mmCIF file with all atom_site columns, C-alpha atoms in Angstrom:
data_model
loop_
_atom_site.group_PDB
_atom_site.id
_atom_site.type_symbol
_atom_site.label_atom_id
_atom_site.label_alt_id
_atom_site.label_comp_id
_atom_site.label_asym_id
_atom_site.label_entity_id
_atom_site.label_seq_id
_atom_site.pdbx_PDB_ins_code
_atom_site.Cartn_x
_atom_site.Cartn_y
_atom_site.Cartn_z
_atom_site.occupancy
_atom_site.B_iso_or_equiv
_atom_site.pdbx_formal_charge
_atom_site.auth_seq_id
_atom_site.auth_comp_id
_atom_site.auth_asym_id
_atom_site.auth_atom_id
_atom_site.pdbx_PDB_model_num
ATOM 1   C CA . MET A 1 1   ? 86.487  346.682 58.593 1.00 0.00 ? 1   MET A CA 1
ATOM 2   C CA . THR A 1 2   ? 85.259  348.253 62.125 1.00 0.00 ? 2   THR A CA 1
ATOM 3   C CA . GLU A 1 3   ? 87.456  351.232 62.456 1.00 0.00 ? 3   GLU A CA 1
ATOM 4   C CA . ASN A 1 4   ? 85.463  354.911 62.184 1.00 0.00 ? 4   ASN A CA 1
ATOM 5   C CA . LEU A 1 5   ? 84.917  356.588 59.103 1.00 0.00 ? 5   LEU A CA 1
ATOM 6   C CA . GLU A 1 6   ? 86.164  360.001 58.796 1.00 0.00 ? 6   GLU A CA 1
ATOM 7   C CA . PRO A 1 7   ? 83.954  362.793 57.300 1.00 0.00 ? 7   PRO A CA 1
ATOM 8   C CA . MET A 1 8   ? 84.388  363.811 53.557 1.00 0.00 ? 8   MET A CA 1
ATOM 9   C CA . PRO A 1 9   ? 85.974  366.916 52.702 1.00 0.00 ? 9   PRO A CA 1
ATOM 10  C CA . GLU A 1 10  ? 83.660  370.140 51.689 1.00 0.00 ? 10  GLU A CA 1
ATOM 11  C CA . ASP A 1 11  ? 86.053  372.490 50.717 1.00 0.00 ? 11  ASP A CA 1
ATOM 12  C CA . TRP A 1 12  ? 85.616  371.761 46.993 1.00 0.00 ? 12  TRP A CA 1
ATOM 13  C CA . GLU A 1 13  ? 82.498  373.826 44.984 1.00 0.00 ? 13  GLU A CA 1
ATOM 14  C CA . ASN A 1 14  ? 81.627  371.420 42.021 1.00 0.00 ? 14  ASN A CA 1
ATOM 15  C CA . ALA A 1 15  ? 81.810  367.917 41.580 1.00 0.00 ? 15  ALA A CA 1
ATOM 16  C CA . LEU A 1 16  ? 81.622  365.236 38.783 1.00 0.00 ? 16  LEU A CA 1
ATOM 17  C CA . ILE A 1 17  ? 79.683  362.117 39.676 1.00 0.00 ? 17  ILE A CA 1
ATOM 18  C CA . LEU A 1 18  ? 81.254  359.234 36.911 1.00 0.00 ? 18  LEU A CA 1
ATOM 19  C CA . ALA A 1 19  ? 79.304  356.034 36.714 1.00 0.00 ? 19  ALA A CA 1
ATOM 20  C CA . ALA A 1 20  ? 78.904  353.346 34.217 1.00 0.00 ? 20  ALA A CA 1
ATOM 21  C CA . HIS A 1 21  ? 74.712  353.140 34.171 1.00 0.00 ? 21  HIS A CA 1
ATOM 22  C CA . PRO A 1 22  ? 71.310  354.813 35.016 1.00 0.00 ? 22  PRO A CA 1
ATOM 23  C CA . ASP A 1 23  ? 70.899  353.625 38.807 1.00 0.00 ? 23  ASP A CA 1
ATOM 24  C CA . ASP A 1 24  ? 74.428  353.490 39.791 1.00 0.00 ? 24  ASP A CA 1
ATOM 25  C CA . VAL A 1 25  ? 74.505  356.729 41.479 1.00 0.00 ? 25  VAL A CA 1
ATOM 26  C CA . GLU A 1 26  ? 70.710  355.926 43.167 1.00 0.00 ? 26  GLU A CA 1
ATOM 27  C CA . PHE A 1 27  ? 72.163  352.406 44.771 1.00 0.00 ? 27  PHE A CA 1
ATOM 28  C CA . GLY A 1 28  ? 74.441  354.099 46.967 1.00 0.00 ? 28  GLY A CA 1
ATOM 29  C CA . SER A 1 29  ? 75.261  357.839 46.971 1.00 0.00 ? 29  SER A CA 1
ATOM 30  C CA . ALA A 1 30  ? 72.195  359.820 45.790 1.00 0.00 ? 30  ALA A CA 1
ATOM 31  C CA . GLY A 1 31  ? 71.995  360.860 49.716 1.00 0.00 ? 31  GLY A CA 1
ATOM 32  C CA . ALA A 1 32  ? 75.151  362.528 49.483 1.00 0.00 ? 32  ALA A CA 1
ATOM 33  C CA . VAL A 1 33  ? 74.614  364.439 46.636 1.00 0.00 ? 33  VAL A CA 1
ATOM 34  C CA . ALA A 1 34  ? 71.337  365.590 47.967 1.00 0.00 ? 34  ALA A CA 1
ATOM 35  C CA . VAL A 1 35  ? 73.092  366.975 51.012 1.00 0.00 ? 35  VAL A CA 1
ATOM 36  C CA . TRP A 1 36  ? 76.013  368.581 48.684 1.00 0.00 ? 36  TRP A CA 1
ATOM 37  C CA . THR A 1 37  ? 73.471  370.211 46.561 1.00 0.00 ? 37  THR A CA 1
ATOM 38  C CA . ARG A 1 38  ? 71.230  371.640 49.294 1.00 0.00 ? 38  ARG A CA 1
ATOM 39  C CA . LYS A 1 39  ? 74.595  373.084 50.799 1.00 0.00 ? 39  LYS A CA 1
ATOM 40  C CA . GLY A 1 40  ? 75.037  375.121 47.705 1.00 0.00 ? 40  GLY A CA 1
ATOM 41  C CA . HIS A 1 41  ? 77.505  372.440 45.913 1.00 0.00 ? 41  HIS A CA 1
ATOM 42  C CA . ASP A 1 42  ? 77.320  371.929 42.155 1.00 0.00 ? 42  ASP A CA 1
ATOM 43  C CA . VAL A 1 43  ? 77.331  368.736 41.167 1.00 0.00 ? 43  VAL A CA 1
ATOM 44  C CA . SER A 1 44  ? 77.020  367.096 37.504 1.00 0.00 ? 44  SER A CA 1
ATOM 45  C CA . TYR A 1 45  ? 76.828  363.467 36.066 1.00 0.00 ? 45  TYR A CA 1
ATOM 46  C CA . LEU A 1 46  ? 78.449  361.826 33.357 1.00 0.00 ? 46  LEU A CA 1
ATOM 47  C CA . LEU A 1 47  ? 77.269  357.899 32.452 1.00 0.00 ? 47  LEU A CA 1
ATOM 48  C CA . ALA A 1 48  ? 78.994  355.926 30.213 1.00 0.00 ? 48  ALA A CA 1
ATOM 49  C CA . THR A 1 49  ? 75.752  353.987 28.901 1.00 0.00 ? 49  THR A CA 1
ATOM 50  C CA . ARG A 1 50  ? 72.044  354.531 28.950 1.00 0.00 ? 50  ARG A CA 1
ATOM 51  C CA . GLY A 1 51  ? 71.434  351.160 30.273 1.00 0.00 ? 51  GLY A CA 1
ATOM 52  C CA . GLU A 1 52  ? 70.316  349.691 27.069 1.00 0.00 ? 52  GLU A CA 1
ATOM 53  C CA . ALA A 1 53  ? 70.764  346.025 27.655 1.00 0.00 ? 53  ALA A CA 1
ATOM 54  C CA . GLY A 1 54  ? 69.308  346.549 31.089 1.00 0.00 ? 54  GLY A CA 1
ATOM 55  C CA . ILE A 1 55  ? 65.637  345.599 30.725 1.00 0.00 ? 55  ILE A CA 1
ATOM 56  C CA . ALA A 1 56  ? 64.786  341.897 29.480 1.00 0.00 ? 56  ALA A CA 1
ATOM 57  C CA . ASP A 1 57  ? 61.465  342.760 27.829 1.00 0.00 ? 57  ASP A CA 1
ATOM 58  C CA . LEU A 1 58  ? 62.370  345.937 26.418 1.00 0.00 ? 58  LEU A CA 1
ATOM 59  C CA . THR A 1 59  ? 64.294  346.453 23.238 1.00 0.00 ? 59  THR A CA 1
ATOM 60  C CA . PRO A 1 60  ? 67.685  348.058 23.588 1.00 0.00 ? 60  PRO A CA 1
ATOM 61  C CA . ASP A 1 61  ? 66.363  351.244 22.016 1.00 0.00 ? 61  ASP A CA 1
ATOM 62  C CA . ARG A 1 62  ? 63.316  351.522 24.066 1.00 0.00 ? 62  ARG A CA 1
ATOM 63  C CA . ALA A 1 63  ? 65.107  350.540 26.806 1.00 0.00 ? 63  ALA A CA 1
ATOM 64  C CA . ALA A 1 64  ? 67.373  353.488 26.350 1.00 0.00 ? 64  ALA A CA 1
ATOM 65  C CA . GLU A 1 65  ? 64.776  356.230 26.223 1.00 0.00 ? 65  GLU A CA 1
ATOM 66  C CA . VAL A 1 66  ? 63.194  354.806 29.311 1.00 0.00 ? 66  VAL A CA 1
ATOM 67  C CA . ARG A 1 67  ? 66.149  354.692 31.558 1.00 0.00 ? 67  ARG A CA 1
ATOM 68  C CA . THR A 1 68  ? 67.266  357.979 30.228 1.00 0.00 ? 68  THR A CA 1
ATOM 69  C CA . ALA A 1 69  ? 64.421  359.663 31.102 1.00 0.00 ? 69  ALA A CA 1
ATOM 70  C CA . GLU A 1 70  ? 64.181  358.217 34.628 1.00 0.00 ? 70  GLU A CA 1
ATOM 71  C CA . GLN A 1 71  ? 67.921  358.888 35.186 1.00 0.00 ? 71  GLN A CA 1
ATOM 72  C CA . ARG A 1 72  ? 66.973  362.583 34.447 1.00 0.00 ? 72  ARG A CA 1
ATOM 73  C CA . ALA A 1 73  ? 63.971  362.461 36.841 1.00 0.00 ? 73  ALA A CA 1
ATOM 74  C CA . ALA A 1 74  ? 66.261  360.799 39.723 1.00 0.00 ? 74  ALA A CA 1
ATOM 75  C CA . ALA A 1 75  ? 68.686  363.376 39.434 1.00 0.00 ? 75  ALA A CA 1
ATOM 76  C CA . GLU A 1 76  ? 66.431  366.194 39.396 1.00 0.00 ? 76  GLU A CA 1
ATOM 77  C CA . ARG A 1 77  ? 65.228  364.862 42.696 1.00 0.00 ? 77  ARG A CA 1
ATOM 78  C CA . VAL A 1 78  ? 68.670  365.275 44.359 1.00 0.00 ? 78  VAL A CA 1
ATOM 79  C CA . GLY A 1 79  ? 69.158  368.923 42.736 1.00 0.00 ? 79  GLY A CA 1
ATOM 80  C CA . VAL A 1 80  ? 71.220  367.869 39.836 1.00 0.00 ? 80  VAL A CA 1
ATOM 81  C CA . THR A 1 81  ? 70.165  368.841 36.151 1.00 0.00 ? 81  THR A CA 1
ATOM 82  C CA . ASP A 1 82  ? 73.514  368.371 34.539 1.00 0.00 ? 82  ASP A CA 1
ATOM 83  C CA . VAL A 1 83  ? 73.259  364.780 33.430 1.00 0.00 ? 83  VAL A CA 1
ATOM 84  C CA . THR A 1 84  ? 75.359  363.298 30.367 1.00 0.00 ? 84  THR A CA 1
ATOM 85  C CA . PHE A 1 85  ? 75.609  360.051 28.462 1.00 0.00 ? 85  PHE A CA 1
ATOM 86  C CA . LEU A 1 86  ? 78.638  359.074 26.381 1.00 0.00 ? 86  LEU A CA 1
ATOM 87  C CA . ASP A 1 87  ? 76.597  356.395 24.667 1.00 0.00 ? 87  ASP A CA 1
ATOM 88  C CA . HIS A 1 88  ? 79.030  353.475 25.183 1.00 0.00 ? 88  HIS A CA 1
ATOM 89  C CA . PRO A 1 89  ? 77.687  350.202 24.917 1.00 0.00 ? 89  PRO A CA 1
ATOM 90  C CA . ASP A 1 90  ? 76.072  348.859 27.922 1.00 0.00 ? 90  ASP A CA 1
ATOM 91  C CA . GLY A 1 91  ? 77.551  345.273 28.817 1.00 0.00 ? 91  GLY A CA 1
ATOM 92  C CA . SER A 1 92  ? 80.517  346.150 26.803 1.00 0.00 ? 92  SER A CA 1
ATOM 93  C CA . VAL A 1 93  ? 82.380  349.346 28.354 1.00 0.00 ? 93  VAL A CA 1
ATOM 94  C CA . ARG A 1 94  ? 86.044  348.622 28.185 1.00 0.00 ? 94  ARG A CA 1
ATOM 95  C CA . ALA A 1 95  ? 88.694  351.015 29.301 1.00 0.00 ? 95  ALA A CA 1
ATOM 96  C CA . ASN A 1 96  ? 89.878  351.543 25.922 1.00 0.00 ? 96  ASN A CA 1
ATOM 97  C CA . ASP A 1 97  ? 91.462  354.608 24.310 1.00 0.00 ? 97  ASP A CA 1
ATOM 98  C CA . ARG A 1 98  ? 87.901  356.157 23.383 1.00 0.00 ? 98  ARG A CA 1
ATOM 99  C CA . LEU A 1 99  ? 86.625  355.986 26.798 1.00 0.00 ? 99  LEU A CA 1
ATOM 100 C CA . ARG A 1 100 ? 89.859  357.658 28.072 1.00 0.00 ? 100 ARG A CA 1
ATOM 101 C CA . SER A 1 101 ? 89.555  360.395 25.954 1.00 0.00 ? 101 SER A CA 1
ATOM 102 C CA . ASP A 1 102 ? 85.912  360.940 26.670 1.00 0.00 ? 102 ASP A CA 1
ATOM 103 C CA . LEU A 1 103 ? 86.584  361.002 30.514 1.00 0.00 ? 103 LEU A CA 1
ATOM 104 C CA . VAL A 1 104 ? 89.645  363.285 30.278 1.00 0.00 ? 104 VAL A CA 1
ATOM 105 C CA . ALA A 1 105 ? 87.676  365.892 28.033 1.00 0.00 ? 105 ALA A CA 1
ATOM 106 C CA . ALA A 1 106 ? 84.579  366.014 30.518 1.00 0.00 ? 106 ALA A CA 1
ATOM 107 C CA . ILE A 1 107 ? 86.785  366.421 33.495 1.00 0.00 ? 107 ILE A CA 1
ATOM 108 C CA . ARG A 1 108 ? 88.711  369.128 31.800 1.00 0.00 ? 108 ARG A CA 1
ATOM 109 C CA . ARG A 1 109 ? 85.342  371.047 30.528 1.00 0.00 ? 109 ARG A CA 1
ATOM 110 C CA . ARG A 1 110 ? 83.705  370.890 33.800 1.00 0.00 ? 110 ARG A CA 1
ATOM 111 C CA . ARG A 1 111 ? 87.058  371.263 35.911 1.00 0.00 ? 111 ARG A CA 1
ATOM 112 C CA . PRO A 1 112 ? 85.270  369.592 39.077 1.00 0.00 ? 112 PRO A CA 1
ATOM 113 C CA . GLN A 1 113 ? 87.126  369.825 42.466 1.00 0.00 ? 113 GLN A CA 1
ATOM 114 C CA . LEU A 1 114 ? 85.812  366.706 43.270 1.00 0.00 ? 114 LEU A CA 1
ATOM 115 C CA . VAL A 1 115 ? 85.384  363.404 41.134 1.00 0.00 ? 115 VAL A CA 1
ATOM 116 C CA . VAL A 1 116 ? 83.393  360.359 42.501 1.00 0.00 ? 116 VAL A CA 1
ATOM 117 C CA . VAL A 1 117 ? 83.759  357.125 40.901 1.00 0.00 ? 117 VAL A CA 1
ATOM 118 C CA . PHE A 1 118 ? 81.690  354.167 41.035 1.00 0.00 ? 118 PHE A CA 1
ATOM 119 C CA . ASN A 1 119 ? 82.893  351.033 42.860 1.00 0.00 ? 119 ASN A CA 1
ATOM 120 C CA . HIS A 1 120 ? 86.092  349.801 40.489 1.00 0.00 ? 120 HIS A CA 1
ATOM 121 C CA . HIS A 1 121 ? 86.978  346.895 42.850 1.00 0.00 ? 121 HIS A CA 1
ATOM 122 C CA . GLN A 1 122 ? 86.425  343.038 42.004 1.00 0.00 ? 122 GLN A CA 1
ATOM 123 C CA . ARG A 1 123 ? 84.197  342.834 44.739 1.00 0.00 ? 123 ARG A CA 1
ATOM 124 C CA . THR A 1 124 ? 81.262  345.117 45.707 1.00 0.00 ? 124 THR A CA 1
ATOM 125 C CA . GLY A 1 125 ? 80.512  346.165 49.302 1.00 0.00 ? 125 GLY A CA 1
ATOM 126 C CA . THR A 1 126 ? 78.281  343.122 50.289 1.00 0.00 ? 126 THR A CA 1
ATOM 127 C CA . GLY A 1 127 ? 80.965  340.612 49.044 1.00 0.00 ? 127 GLY A CA 1
ATOM 128 C CA . ARG A 1 128 ? 79.792  339.937 45.361 1.00 0.00 ? 128 ARG A CA 1
ATOM 129 C CA . TRP A 1 129 ? 81.651  339.624 42.429 1.00 0.00 ? 129 TRP A CA 1
ATOM 130 C CA . ASN A 1 130 ? 81.402  343.263 40.873 1.00 0.00 ? 130 ASN A CA 1
ATOM 131 C CA . ALA A 1 131 ? 80.031  343.919 37.176 1.00 0.00 ? 131 ALA A CA 1
ATOM 132 C CA . PRO A 1 132 ? 82.536  344.049 34.480 1.00 0.00 ? 132 PRO A CA 1
ATOM 133 C CA . ASP A 1 133 ? 81.209  347.641 33.525 1.00 0.00 ? 133 ASP A CA 1
ATOM 134 C CA . HIS A 1 134 ? 82.036  348.618 36.937 1.00 0.00 ? 134 HIS A CA 1
ATOM 135 C CA . ARG A 1 135 ? 85.303  347.530 36.938 1.00 0.00 ? 135 ARG A CA 1
ATOM 136 C CA . GLU A 1 136 ? 86.363  348.482 33.358 1.00 0.00 ? 136 GLU A CA 1
ATOM 137 C CA . PHE A 1 137 ? 84.575  351.993 33.769 1.00 0.00 ? 137 PHE A CA 1
ATOM 138 C CA . GLY A 1 138 ? 86.129  352.914 37.389 1.00 0.00 ? 138 GLY A CA 1
ATOM 139 C CA . GLN A 1 139 ? 89.512  351.629 36.474 1.00 0.00 ? 139 GLN A CA 1
ATOM 140 C CA . CYS A 1 140 ? 89.491  354.081 33.338 1.00 0.00 ? 140 CYS A CA 1
ATOM 141 C CA . ALA A 1 141 ? 87.841  356.883 35.212 1.00 0.00 ? 141 ALA A CA 1
ATOM 142 C CA . LEU A 1 142 ? 90.652  357.002 38.006 1.00 0.00 ? 142 LEU A CA 1
ATOM 143 C CA . ASP A 1 143 ? 93.158  356.685 35.339 1.00 0.00 ? 143 ASP A CA 1
ATOM 144 C CA . ALA A 1 144 ? 91.522  359.639 33.432 1.00 0.00 ? 144 ALA A CA 1
ATOM 145 C CA . VAL A 1 145 ? 91.611  361.924 36.229 1.00 0.00 ? 145 VAL A CA 1
ATOM 146 C CA . ALA A 1 146 ? 95.362  361.540 36.591 1.00 0.00 ? 146 ALA A CA 1
ATOM 147 C CA . ASP A 1 147 ? 95.597  361.951 32.752 1.00 0.00 ? 147 ASP A CA 1
ATOM 148 C CA . ALA A 1 148 ? 93.470  365.369 32.836 1.00 0.00 ? 148 ALA A CA 1
ATOM 149 C CA . GLY A 1 149 ? 96.082  367.142 34.857 1.00 0.00 ? 149 GLY A CA 1
ATOM 150 C CA . ASN A 1 150 ? 98.829  366.485 32.104 1.00 0.00 ? 150 ASN A CA 1
ATOM 151 C CA . ARG A 1 151 ? 98.960  368.422 29.233 1.00 0.00 ? 151 ARG A CA 1
ATOM 152 C CA . TRP A 1 152 ? 101.025 366.390 27.316 1.00 0.00 ? 152 TRP A CA 1
ATOM 153 C CA . ILE A 1 153 ? 98.550  363.455 27.633 1.00 0.00 ? 153 ILE A CA 1
ATOM 154 C CA . LEU A 1 154 ? 95.484  364.256 25.071 1.00 0.00 ? 154 LEU A CA 1
ATOM 155 C CA . PRO A 1 155 ? 96.148  367.435 24.315 1.00 0.00 ? 155 PRO A CA 1
ATOM 156 C CA . ASP A 1 156 ? 93.237  367.804 22.152 1.00 0.00 ? 156 ASP A CA 1
ATOM 157 C CA . ALA A 1 157 ? 91.022  366.863 24.715 1.00 0.00 ? 157 ALA A CA 1
ATOM 158 C CA . GLY A 1 158 ? 91.258  370.716 26.488 1.00 0.00 ? 158 GLY A CA 1
ATOM 159 C CA . GLU A 1 159 ? 93.650  372.269 28.746 1.00 0.00 ? 159 GLU A CA 1
ATOM 160 C CA . PRO A 1 160 ? 94.619  370.420 31.703 1.00 0.00 ? 160 PRO A CA 1
ATOM 161 C CA . TRP A 1 161 ? 92.826  370.561 34.926 1.00 0.00 ? 161 TRP A CA 1
ATOM 162 C CA . ALA A 1 162 ? 94.147  368.890 38.561 1.00 0.00 ? 162 ALA A CA 1
ATOM 163 C CA . VAL A 1 163 ? 91.291  367.383 40.702 1.00 0.00 ? 163 VAL A CA 1
ATOM 164 C CA . ARG A 1 164 ? 91.365  367.953 44.257 1.00 0.00 ? 164 ARG A CA 1
ATOM 165 C CA . TYR A 1 165 ? 89.762  364.967 45.563 1.00 0.00 ? 165 TYR A CA 1
ATOM 166 C CA . ILE A 1 166 ? 88.885  361.383 44.223 1.00 0.00 ? 166 ILE A CA 1
ATOM 167 C CA . ALA A 1 167 ? 86.204  359.318 46.003 1.00 0.00 ? 167 ALA A CA 1
ATOM 168 C CA . VAL A 1 168 ? 84.831  356.006 45.288 1.00 0.00 ? 168 VAL A CA 1
ATOM 169 C CA . ALA A 1 169 ? 81.200  355.276 45.933 1.00 0.00 ? 169 ALA A CA 1
ATOM 170 C CA . ASN A 1 170 ? 79.822  351.784 47.292 1.00 0.00 ? 170 ASN A CA 1
ATOM 171 C CA . SER A 1 171 ? 83.504  350.714 47.577 1.00 0.00 ? 171 SER A CA 1
ATOM 172 C CA . PRO A 1 172 ? 83.808  347.516 49.846 1.00 0.00 ? 172 PRO A CA 1
ATOM 173 C CA . GLN A 1 173 ? 87.078  349.259 51.958 1.00 0.00 ? 173 GLN A CA 1
ATOM 174 C CA . PRO A 1 174 ? 85.146  352.974 52.654 1.00 0.00 ? 174 PRO A CA 1
ATOM 175 C CA . THR A 1 175 ? 87.355  355.476 54.948 1.00 0.00 ? 175 THR A CA 1
ATOM 176 C CA . HIS A 1 176 ? 85.112  358.647 54.889 1.00 0.00 ? 176 HIS A CA 1
ATOM 177 C CA . ALA A 1 177 ? 81.342  359.260 55.025 1.00 0.00 ? 177 ALA A CA 1
ATOM 178 C CA . VAL A 1 178 ? 78.838  362.095 54.722 1.00 0.00 ? 178 VAL A CA 1
ATOM 179 C CA . ASP A 1 179 ? 75.809  362.653 57.231 1.00 0.00 ? 179 ASP A CA 1
ATOM 180 C CA . VAL A 1 180 ? 72.656  361.951 55.192 1.00 0.00 ? 180 VAL A CA 1
ATOM 181 C CA . SER A 1 181 ? 70.294  362.536 57.901 1.00 0.00 ? 181 SER A CA 1
ATOM 182 C CA . SER A 1 182 ? 68.730  365.397 55.811 1.00 0.00 ? 182 SER A CA 1
ATOM 183 C CA . GLY A 1 183 ? 69.029  363.765 52.476 1.00 0.00 ? 183 GLY A CA 1
ATOM 184 C CA . LEU A 1 184 ? 66.970  360.393 53.057 1.00 0.00 ? 184 LEU A CA 1
ATOM 185 C CA . ASP A 1 185 ? 63.804  361.236 51.717 1.00 0.00 ? 185 ASP A CA 1
ATOM 186 C CA . ALA A 1 186 ? 65.217  362.596 48.515 1.00 0.00 ? 186 ALA A CA 1
ATOM 187 C CA . ALA A 1 187 ? 67.672  359.578 47.841 1.00 0.00 ? 187 ALA A CA 1
ATOM 188 C CA . ILE A 1 188 ? 64.558  357.239 48.275 1.00 0.00 ? 188 ILE A CA 1
ATOM 189 C CA . SER A 1 189 ? 62.746  359.371 45.938 1.00 0.00 ? 189 SER A CA 1
ATOM 190 C CA . SER A 1 190 ? 65.704  359.571 43.330 1.00 0.00 ? 190 SER A CA 1
ATOM 191 C CA . LEU A 1 191 ? 65.813  355.728 43.256 1.00 0.00 ? 191 LEU A CA 1
ATOM 192 C CA . GLN A 1 192 ? 61.808  355.411 42.977 1.00 0.00 ? 192 GLN A CA 1
ATOM 193 C CA . ALA A 1 193 ? 62.253  357.407 39.958 1.00 0.00 ? 193 ALA A CA 1
ATOM 194 C CA . HIS A 1 194 ? 63.939  354.273 38.326 1.00 0.00 ? 194 HIS A CA 1
ATOM 195 C CA . ALA A 1 195 ? 60.509  352.875 38.416 1.00 0.00 ? 195 ALA A CA 1
ATOM 196 C CA . THR A 1 196 ? 60.832  350.634 35.041 1.00 0.00 ? 196 THR A CA 1
ATOM 197 C CA . TYR A 1 197 ? 64.186  349.144 35.498 1.00 0.00 ? 197 TYR A CA 1
ATOM 198 C CA . LEU A 1 198 ? 63.357  348.283 39.241 1.00 0.00 ? 198 LEU A CA 1
ATOM 199 C CA . LYS A 1 199 ? 60.029  346.552 38.049 1.00 0.00 ? 199 LYS A CA 1
ATOM 200 C CA . SER A 1 200 ? 62.093  344.482 35.557 1.00 0.00 ? 200 SER A CA 1
ATOM 201 C CA . LEU A 1 201 ? 64.233  343.464 38.915 1.00 0.00 ? 201 LEU A CA 1
ATOM 202 C CA . GLY A 1 202 ? 61.423  342.599 40.614 1.00 0.00 ? 202 GLY A CA 1
ATOM 203 C CA . TYR A 1 203 ? 61.388  345.443 43.100 1.00 0.00 ? 203 TYR A CA 1
ATOM 204 C CA . PRO A 1 204 ? 57.939  347.080 44.277 1.00 0.00 ? 204 PRO A CA 1
ATOM 205 C CA . PRO A 1 205 ? 58.844  350.953 44.654 1.00 0.00 ? 205 PRO A CA 1
ATOM 206 C CA . GLU A 1 206 ? 58.071  350.555 48.369 1.00 0.00 ? 206 GLU A CA 1
ATOM 207 C CA . ALA A 1 207 ? 61.452  348.596 48.412 1.00 0.00 ? 207 ALA A CA 1
ATOM 208 C CA . ALA A 1 208 ? 63.503  351.704 47.596 1.00 0.00 ? 208 ALA A CA 1
ATOM 209 C CA . GLY A 1 209 ? 62.880  352.967 50.990 1.00 0.00 ? 209 GLY A CA 1
ATOM 210 C CA . PRO A 1 210 ? 64.066  350.132 53.250 1.00 0.00 ? 210 PRO A CA 1
ATOM 211 C CA . ALA A 1 211 ? 67.287  349.388 50.891 1.00 0.00 ? 211 ALA A CA 1
ATOM 212 C CA . VAL A 1 212 ? 68.152  352.779 50.980 1.00 0.00 ? 212 VAL A CA 1
ATOM 213 C CA . THR A 1 213 ? 67.520  353.377 54.727 1.00 0.00 ? 213 THR A CA 1
ATOM 214 C CA . GLY A 1 214 ? 69.394  350.044 55.763 1.00 0.00 ? 214 GLY A CA 1
ATOM 215 C CA . GLN A 1 215 ? 72.503  350.882 53.834 1.00 0.00 ? 215 GLN A CA 1
ATOM 216 C CA . ALA A 1 216 ? 72.571  354.132 55.400 1.00 0.00 ? 216 ALA A CA 1
ATOM 217 C CA . GLN A 1 217 ? 72.445  352.908 58.659 1.00 0.00 ? 217 GLN A CA 1
ATOM 218 C CA . GLY A 1 218 ? 74.697  350.073 57.938 1.00 0.00 ? 218 GLY A CA 1
ATOM 219 C CA . VAL A 1 219 ? 77.502  352.825 56.936 1.00 0.00 ? 219 VAL A CA 1
ATOM 220 C CA . GLY A 1 220 ? 76.296  355.130 60.091 1.00 0.00 ? 220 GLY A CA 1
ATOM 221 C CA . ALA A 1 221 ? 77.232  352.258 62.428 1.00 0.00 ? 221 ALA A CA 1
ATOM 222 C CA . ARG A 1 222 ? 80.628  353.380 61.739 1.00 0.00 ? 222 ARG A CA 1
ATOM 223 C CA . PHE A 1 223 ? 80.010  357.025 61.407 1.00 0.00 ? 223 PHE A CA 1
ATOM 224 C CA . GLY A 1 224 ? 78.625  358.220 65.092 1.00 0.00 ? 224 GLY A CA 1
ATOM 225 C CA . GLY A 1 225 ? 75.162  356.268 64.829 1.00 0.00 ? 225 GLY A CA 1
ATOM 226 C CA . VAL A 1 226 ? 73.811  358.476 62.058 1.00 0.00 ? 226 VAL A CA 1
ATOM 227 C CA . PRO A 1 227 ? 72.422  357.900 58.224 1.00 0.00 ? 227 PRO A CA 1
ATOM 228 C CA . ALA A 1 228 ? 75.690  357.945 56.356 1.00 0.00 ? 228 ALA A CA 1
ATOM 229 C CA . VAL A 1 229 ? 77.285  357.450 52.739 1.00 0.00 ? 229 VAL A CA 1
ATOM 230 C CA . GLY A 1 230 ? 80.339  355.664 52.643 1.00 0.00 ? 230 GLY A CA 1
ATOM 231 C CA . PHE A 1 231 ? 82.783  356.784 50.402 1.00 0.00 ? 231 PHE A CA 1
ATOM 232 C CA . GLU A 1 232 ? 86.796  355.737 49.726 1.00 0.00 ? 232 GLU A CA 1
ATOM 233 C CA . LEU A 1 233 ? 88.539  358.768 49.337 1.00 0.00 ? 233 LEU A CA 1
ATOM 234 C CA . ILE A 1 234 ? 91.907  358.613 47.253 1.00 0.00 ? 234 ILE A CA 1
ATOM 235 C CA . PRO A 1 235 ? 94.671  361.140 47.903 1.00 0.00 ? 235 PRO A CA 1
ATOM 236 C CA . CYS A 1 236 ? 95.600  362.967 44.218 1.00 0.00 ? 236 CYS A CA 1
#
């Protein structure tokens, strides 16, 4: 795809970022979050798992502790202090009734105008096959946004709420973007907060800078040449 990306809308006050694991936000959209919070938008994170199956040389219980702490630190570096974990099983996330109900309740409770969902497509932006947790969680999250506005669906999950915008982060088919020139340093620092996890993947801390910058430059080539984070905006 070579067409230019449109600017993301900014006529919203608060956003809810939905992701399957710790680090999902940092590997894609943390720069946009940093820009948004600096402009006064209220942003919160909701994660399906604690990433307990993500570090081979740590037990799941210990990995959950480490990755929870690293995610909270990563969020703080881009201005987010509200981070919630649903404690669904890492590696076995399913788009089932429990997850759907949890997400509908969270949306109705926080009442965001913007919901950001991690890539639910079969492939990532690099063309690789997307992880099952991402596909299952993302699809369920999109369904939950629609369900949250219908008072007759899951009526015990709170008063209905209609989301204004849905944006898919790390989508292979972005339509919009955010200029993250002022948020790159925070985004790099946010990814570096996942030090234990990155080490388990074989990435030294200094690798975060080129990774975040390179991705932003790639998106920016379709957004006026400025570093940018791309999103697929879905009409509500």
